[in-house]
Amino acid sequence: MTNSSEFLWYIPNDIKAGHRGDSAIVDHNSLETLSEHAQALEDHGWKGALIGTGWGRPDTFTVATALAARTKTFEPLVAIRPGYWRPANFASAAATLDHLSGGRVRVNIVSGQDNLAAYGDSEGDQAHRYARTKEFMRLVRRLWTEENVTSAGEHFRLEGSTVQPRIAGNANRRHPKLYFGGASEPAEKVAATEADVQLFWGEPLDGVRERIDRLKRLSRDLDRDLAPLEFGLRITTLVRETREEAWADAEKKVAAMAANQGGSWQDHRGSVAVGQRRLLELHERGDVLDDNLYTAPGKFGGGGAGTTWLVGSAEDVASSLRKYRDLGITHFVLSDTPYLAEIKRQGDKLLPLLRG
């Protein structure tokens, strides 16, 4: 892989312990425990971590701020929702954290369904939801790069808005990158025009290739006026010393999921979006696709990045990730449980192979 590839991990940010088979320890979401994860990421070669969001979880931005204060290089990929935030409020908060952390903020815009009424939000159909997301992303970027912003859109209104402190941009980074996901037609149009990085779930290589080609065409057809869209992969990577050990552990985990009907792996099953549906249907093509993409977790409750796993030795998984890199993926958000142990194992065993 080239030096331009970036590797992040995942911090689940959940009230309940044992997320996706994680160690169910006391104070699993305390500042000390989460800081231990963030500091381990720094020590074992990771760039940072995606921090999950959703009503009923600890507030993601607060967690990201606390972890940035406890670390020196850790970059939080902060998942946020339009509607939970308004553009100017979020642009100001993110600019402040970016300033205090020395330019370490990344943002993942989430448009999937949530308990909107619980925090006073509402939205219409899919078209309305993505139209609002598009307007939100465009306004946030303007607020970071322009002064005295005035806008009278369908969803948000601003007059003479200047965010302080200003983002300290440079030639390589004008502002925090905006990551975005979604596989529906409206979502891909938003990504093609507004996102900096499109995140994919762990689909087979042919599916990712097809989506990259389509998003590049959409970017041209919709007259994208930003830097070229970049691409990322969010996936579970089950790495062990040997291929045989990895597959034995993978099958053991899936058997446990089957026995308890998915248990703590169900966090994306409530509302099945287009991208999630694509993942859940993959096992119909076989339990193992490509070289080592394990689809069986999707039969028993896998959600999001937990639906498909790359399984094998460090060399096996590195080989598969290189094939995604050859398609144009440059941002990788990996994870496995127990999270802390795997931060260290994969940081020490897998990352050196990807940077060689």
XYZ file of C-alpha atoms in Angstrom:
356
model
C 0.000 0.000 0.000
C 1.076 3.569 -0.557
C 1.813 6.070 2.172
C -1.415 7.876 1.236
C -3.514 5.115 2.804
C -4.878 5.913 6.264
C -5.891 3.410 8.931
C -8.408 4.109 11.634
C -10.117 1.921 14.224
C -13.552 2.030 15.842
C -14.732 3.098 19.305
C -18.324 1.865 19.777
C -19.380 4.537 22.312
C -22.173 2.416 23.733
C -24.039 2.438 27.049
C -24.169 -1.374 27.172
C -21.034 -3.412 27.653
C -20.068 -6.272 25.340
C -20.659 -4.564 21.992
C -20.222 -7.158 19.197
C -18.549 -9.604 21.547
C -16.314 -7.051 23.288
C -15.065 -7.730 26.800
C -17.951 -6.856 29.157
C -15.887 -5.046 31.778
C -16.977 -2.650 34.499
C -16.806 1.000 33.394
C -16.429 -0.026 29.758
C -17.394 3.509 28.650
C -15.601 5.503 31.358
C -13.116 8.192 30.412
C -10.276 6.045 31.695
C -11.275 3.023 29.606
C -11.930 4.996 26.431
C -8.695 6.934 26.899
C -6.839 3.625 27.200
C -8.226 2.684 23.773
C -7.284 6.034 22.215
C -3.789 5.938 23.694
C -3.299 2.362 22.505
C -4.263 3.488 19.014
C -1.497 6.087 19.135
C 1.022 3.576 20.463
C 0.236 0.879 17.877
C 0.269 2.847 14.638
C -3.354 3.894 14.083
C -4.353 7.328 12.835
C -7.476 7.569 14.974
C -10.940 6.050 15.322
C -14.539 6.389 14.214
C -16.757 7.126 17.217
C -20.290 5.822 16.820
C -23.418 7.955 17.227
C -27.132 7.543 17.866
C -29.698 8.699 20.379
C -29.322 6.621 23.551
C -25.528 6.589 23.329
C -23.157 8.979 25.101
C -22.880 12.207 23.118
C -20.310 11.546 20.408
C -18.860 15.046 20.199
C -18.296 15.172 23.958
C -16.496 11.817 23.882
C -14.337 12.944 20.939
C -13.392 16.147 22.755
C -12.408 14.283 25.907
C -10.276 11.784 23.982
C -8.574 14.507 21.957
C -7.603 16.182 25.233
C -6.121 12.922 26.552
C -4.001 12.222 23.446
C -1.443 13.873 21.189
C -1.967 12.433 17.699
C -5.282 10.524 17.938
C -7.759 11.806 15.306
C -11.440 11.329 16.199
C -13.741 10.628 13.262
C -16.813 12.156 14.890
C -20.129 10.739 13.681
C -22.868 13.415 13.712
C -26.422 13.861 12.381
C -28.012 16.839 10.644
C -31.044 17.721 12.747
C -29.307 16.817 16.000
C -26.979 19.683 15.019
C -27.690 22.827 13.039
C -24.983 23.830 10.542
C -23.597 26.908 12.277
C -23.631 25.300 15.741
C -21.786 22.273 14.457
C -19.332 24.243 12.311
C -18.411 26.357 15.334
C -18.042 23.380 17.697
C -15.925 21.437 15.211
C -13.745 24.464 14.402
C -13.132 24.981 18.109
C -12.170 21.336 18.675
C -10.012 21.408 15.559
C -8.212 24.474 16.915
C -7.731 22.997 20.401
C -6.525 19.638 19.056
C -4.122 21.045 16.471
C -6.142 20.054 13.411
C -7.120 16.497 14.362
C -10.872 16.519 13.665
C -12.630 14.350 11.047
C -16.401 14.213 10.596
C -18.720 11.370 9.554
C -22.130 12.675 8.430
C -24.863 10.126 9.240
C -28.290 10.347 7.602
C -29.734 7.024 8.689
C -32.826 6.779 10.857
C -32.674 7.623 14.549
C -35.036 8.386 17.448
C -35.559 11.878 16.074
C -38.513 12.858 18.233
C -36.455 12.266 21.376
C -34.347 15.328 20.602
C -37.001 17.400 18.895
C -36.164 16.619 15.290
C -38.344 15.408 12.440
C -37.893 14.662 8.777
C -39.918 13.584 5.807
C -39.241 10.903 3.239
C -35.896 9.760 1.888
C -35.713 12.605 -0.627
C -36.318 15.178 2.128
C -33.716 13.554 4.410
C -30.942 13.616 1.838
C -31.846 17.097 0.591
C -31.382 18.330 4.151
C -28.092 16.447 4.481
C -26.810 17.943 1.231
C -27.669 21.460 2.376
C -26.108 20.821 5.800
C -22.813 19.622 4.323
C -22.578 22.486 1.857
C -23.248 25.062 4.591
C -20.766 23.570 7.052
C -18.033 23.632 4.421
C -18.881 27.250 3.539
C -18.791 28.244 7.198
C -15.320 26.731 7.522
C -13.937 28.377 4.389
C -15.879 31.653 4.034
C -16.847 34.580 6.242
C -20.155 36.433 6.527
C -22.100 33.466 5.153
C -25.697 34.184 4.204
C -27.983 31.444 2.959
C -31.739 31.011 2.623
C -32.166 27.363 1.764
C -35.067 24.974 2.025
C -33.945 23.635 5.404
C -31.549 26.150 6.984
C -31.201 29.928 7.067
C -28.142 31.962 7.994
C -27.334 35.652 7.792
C -23.857 37.137 8.083
C -22.461 34.077 9.897
C -18.722 33.892 10.605
C -17.400 30.928 12.574
C -14.673 31.639 15.120
C -12.001 30.423 15.521
C -11.254 30.037 11.844
C -10.092 26.658 10.529
C -6.320 26.716 10.092
C -6.285 25.217 6.604
C -3.259 24.332 4.525
C -2.482 22.986 1.061
C -3.287 19.421 2.136
C -6.325 20.137 4.305
C -8.606 23.141 3.951
C -10.925 21.883 6.673
C -11.857 18.629 8.489
C -12.733 15.916 5.985
C -16.429 15.104 5.633
C -16.993 11.348 5.451
C -20.356 10.053 4.282
C -22.062 6.698 3.679
C -25.171 5.447 1.947
C -25.934 3.251 -1.053
C -29.314 4.545 -2.224
C -29.571 6.732 -5.308
C -30.256 9.941 -3.294
C -27.372 9.146 -0.941
C -24.916 8.609 -3.786
C -25.880 11.945 -5.335
C -25.082 13.660 -2.040
C -21.750 11.843 -1.810
C -20.844 12.673 -5.410
C -21.316 16.416 -4.862
C -20.691 17.091 -1.152
C -18.556 14.418 0.547
C -14.788 14.336 0.823
C -14.749 10.584 1.540
C -17.396 7.990 0.653
C -17.371 5.102 3.132
C -18.401 1.624 1.968
C -19.360 -1.329 4.105
C -17.481 -4.598 3.533
C -18.869 -5.637 0.165
C -17.031 -7.966 -2.234
C -14.535 -6.410 -4.593
C -16.899 -6.437 -7.562
C -19.541 -4.487 -5.631
C -17.057 -1.880 -4.434
C -15.610 -1.522 -7.942
C -19.093 -0.968 -9.364
C -19.924 1.679 -6.763
C -16.642 3.562 -7.223
C -17.192 3.682 -10.983
C -20.763 4.915 -10.519
C -19.767 7.621 -8.016
C -17.047 8.886 -10.323
C -19.569 9.131 -13.161
C -22.047 10.910 -10.895
C -19.363 13.369 -9.818
C -18.804 14.290 -13.457
C -22.486 14.338 -14.394
C -23.438 16.500 -11.404
C -20.540 18.942 -11.943
C -18.781 18.328 -8.631
C -16.917 21.519 -7.689
C -14.720 20.026 -4.953
C -11.516 18.008 -4.968
C -12.019 14.464 -6.333
C -14.065 12.191 -4.102
C -11.998 9.780 -2.003
C -13.142 6.330 -0.906
C -13.024 4.389 2.357
C -13.847 0.917 3.687
C -15.438 0.185 7.074
C -15.076 -3.518 7.844
C -14.357 -6.109 10.531
C -10.913 -7.722 10.230
C -10.493 -10.968 12.186
C -6.742 -11.557 12.320
C -4.999 -14.449 14.051
C -1.523 -15.992 13.955
C -2.565 -18.572 11.377
C -5.311 -18.903 8.800
C -6.621 -22.016 10.548
C -6.827 -20.285 13.925
C -8.602 -17.298 12.388
C -11.289 -19.397 10.720
C -11.807 -21.488 13.836
C -12.359 -18.302 15.886
C -14.615 -16.804 13.214
C -16.828 -19.884 13.114
C -16.926 -19.986 16.919
C -18.098 -16.360 17.031
C -20.804 -16.987 14.454
C -21.986 -20.051 16.360
C -22.327 -17.899 19.485
C -24.282 -15.301 17.484
C -26.619 -18.008 16.236
C -27.125 -19.359 19.756
C -28.174 -16.009 21.232
C -29.998 -14.669 18.157
C -27.451 -11.985 17.393
C -27.286 -10.503 20.868
C -25.136 -7.370 20.893
C -24.599 -7.534 17.110
C -28.038 -6.152 16.247
C -27.311 -2.409 16.235
C -28.031 -1.890 12.513
C -30.996 -4.206 12.116
C -33.854 -1.930 13.285
C -34.161 -0.050 10.005
C -32.599 -1.778 7.042
C -31.194 0.886 4.738
C -30.149 0.128 1.167
C -26.469 -0.384 2.038
C -27.288 -2.630 4.982
C -29.691 -4.668 2.841
C -26.930 -5.235 0.283
C -24.743 -6.665 3.043
C -27.429 -8.862 4.533
C -28.140 -10.412 1.137
C -24.520 -11.337 0.446
C -24.663 -14.672 2.270
C -27.095 -15.836 -0.424
C -24.084 -15.887 -2.758
C -22.089 -18.065 -0.343
C -20.573 -18.024 3.127
C -17.174 -16.944 1.767
C -16.749 -14.528 -1.140
C -13.569 -13.369 -2.868
C -10.673 -14.947 -0.952
C -11.776 -14.552 2.664
C -14.825 -12.278 2.987
C -16.994 -14.112 5.518
C -20.707 -13.386 5.014
C -22.175 -15.856 7.530
C -22.404 -13.246 10.336
C -25.168 -11.580 8.336
C -27.374 -14.630 8.825
C -27.430 -14.236 12.580
C -27.579 -10.553 13.371
C -24.474 -8.892 12.000
C -24.983 -5.154 11.668
C -23.044 -2.585 9.647
C -19.343 -3.416 9.720
C -20.172 -6.539 11.714
C -22.096 -8.106 8.823
C -19.077 -9.239 6.799
C -15.577 -10.022 8.060
C -12.187 -10.404 6.409
C -10.764 -13.511 8.077
C -7.270 -14.953 8.132
C -3.658 -14.490 9.116
C -2.222 -10.990 8.994
C -0.824 -11.833 5.556
C -4.234 -13.044 4.303
C -6.091 -9.961 5.491
C -3.375 -7.592 4.258
C -3.571 -9.198 0.824
C -7.328 -8.635 0.697
C -7.054 -5.022 1.861
C -4.450 -4.363 -0.837
C -7.003 -5.463 -3.436
C -9.451 -2.860 -2.130
C -6.616 -0.330 -2.259
C -6.045 -1.228 -5.910
C -9.684 -0.263 -6.591
C -9.110 3.208 -5.133
C -9.795 2.803 -1.410
C -7.446 4.987 0.653
C -9.280 5.263 3.994
C -9.657 2.095 6.068
C -11.723 1.890 9.268
C -11.095 -1.549 10.763
C -12.140 -3.310 13.970
C -12.594 -6.591 15.791
C -13.374 -7.578 19.364
C -12.179 -7.481 22.041
C -11.437 -3.970 20.836
C -8.450 -3.108 23.019
C -6.617 -6.380 22.458
C -7.232 -6.159 18.708
C -6.013 -2.543 18.535
C -2.674 -3.891 19.711
C -2.641 -7.151 17.756
C -3.632 -5.674 14.430
C -1.572 -2.533 14.951
C 1.523 -4.675 15.492
C 0.828 -7.521 13.045
C -1.375 -6.136 10.246
C -0.451 -2.462 9.811
C 3.262 -3.052 9.088
C 2.283 -5.316 6.188
C 0.027 -2.613 4.754
C 2.684 0.067 4.971
C 5.479 -2.007 3.500
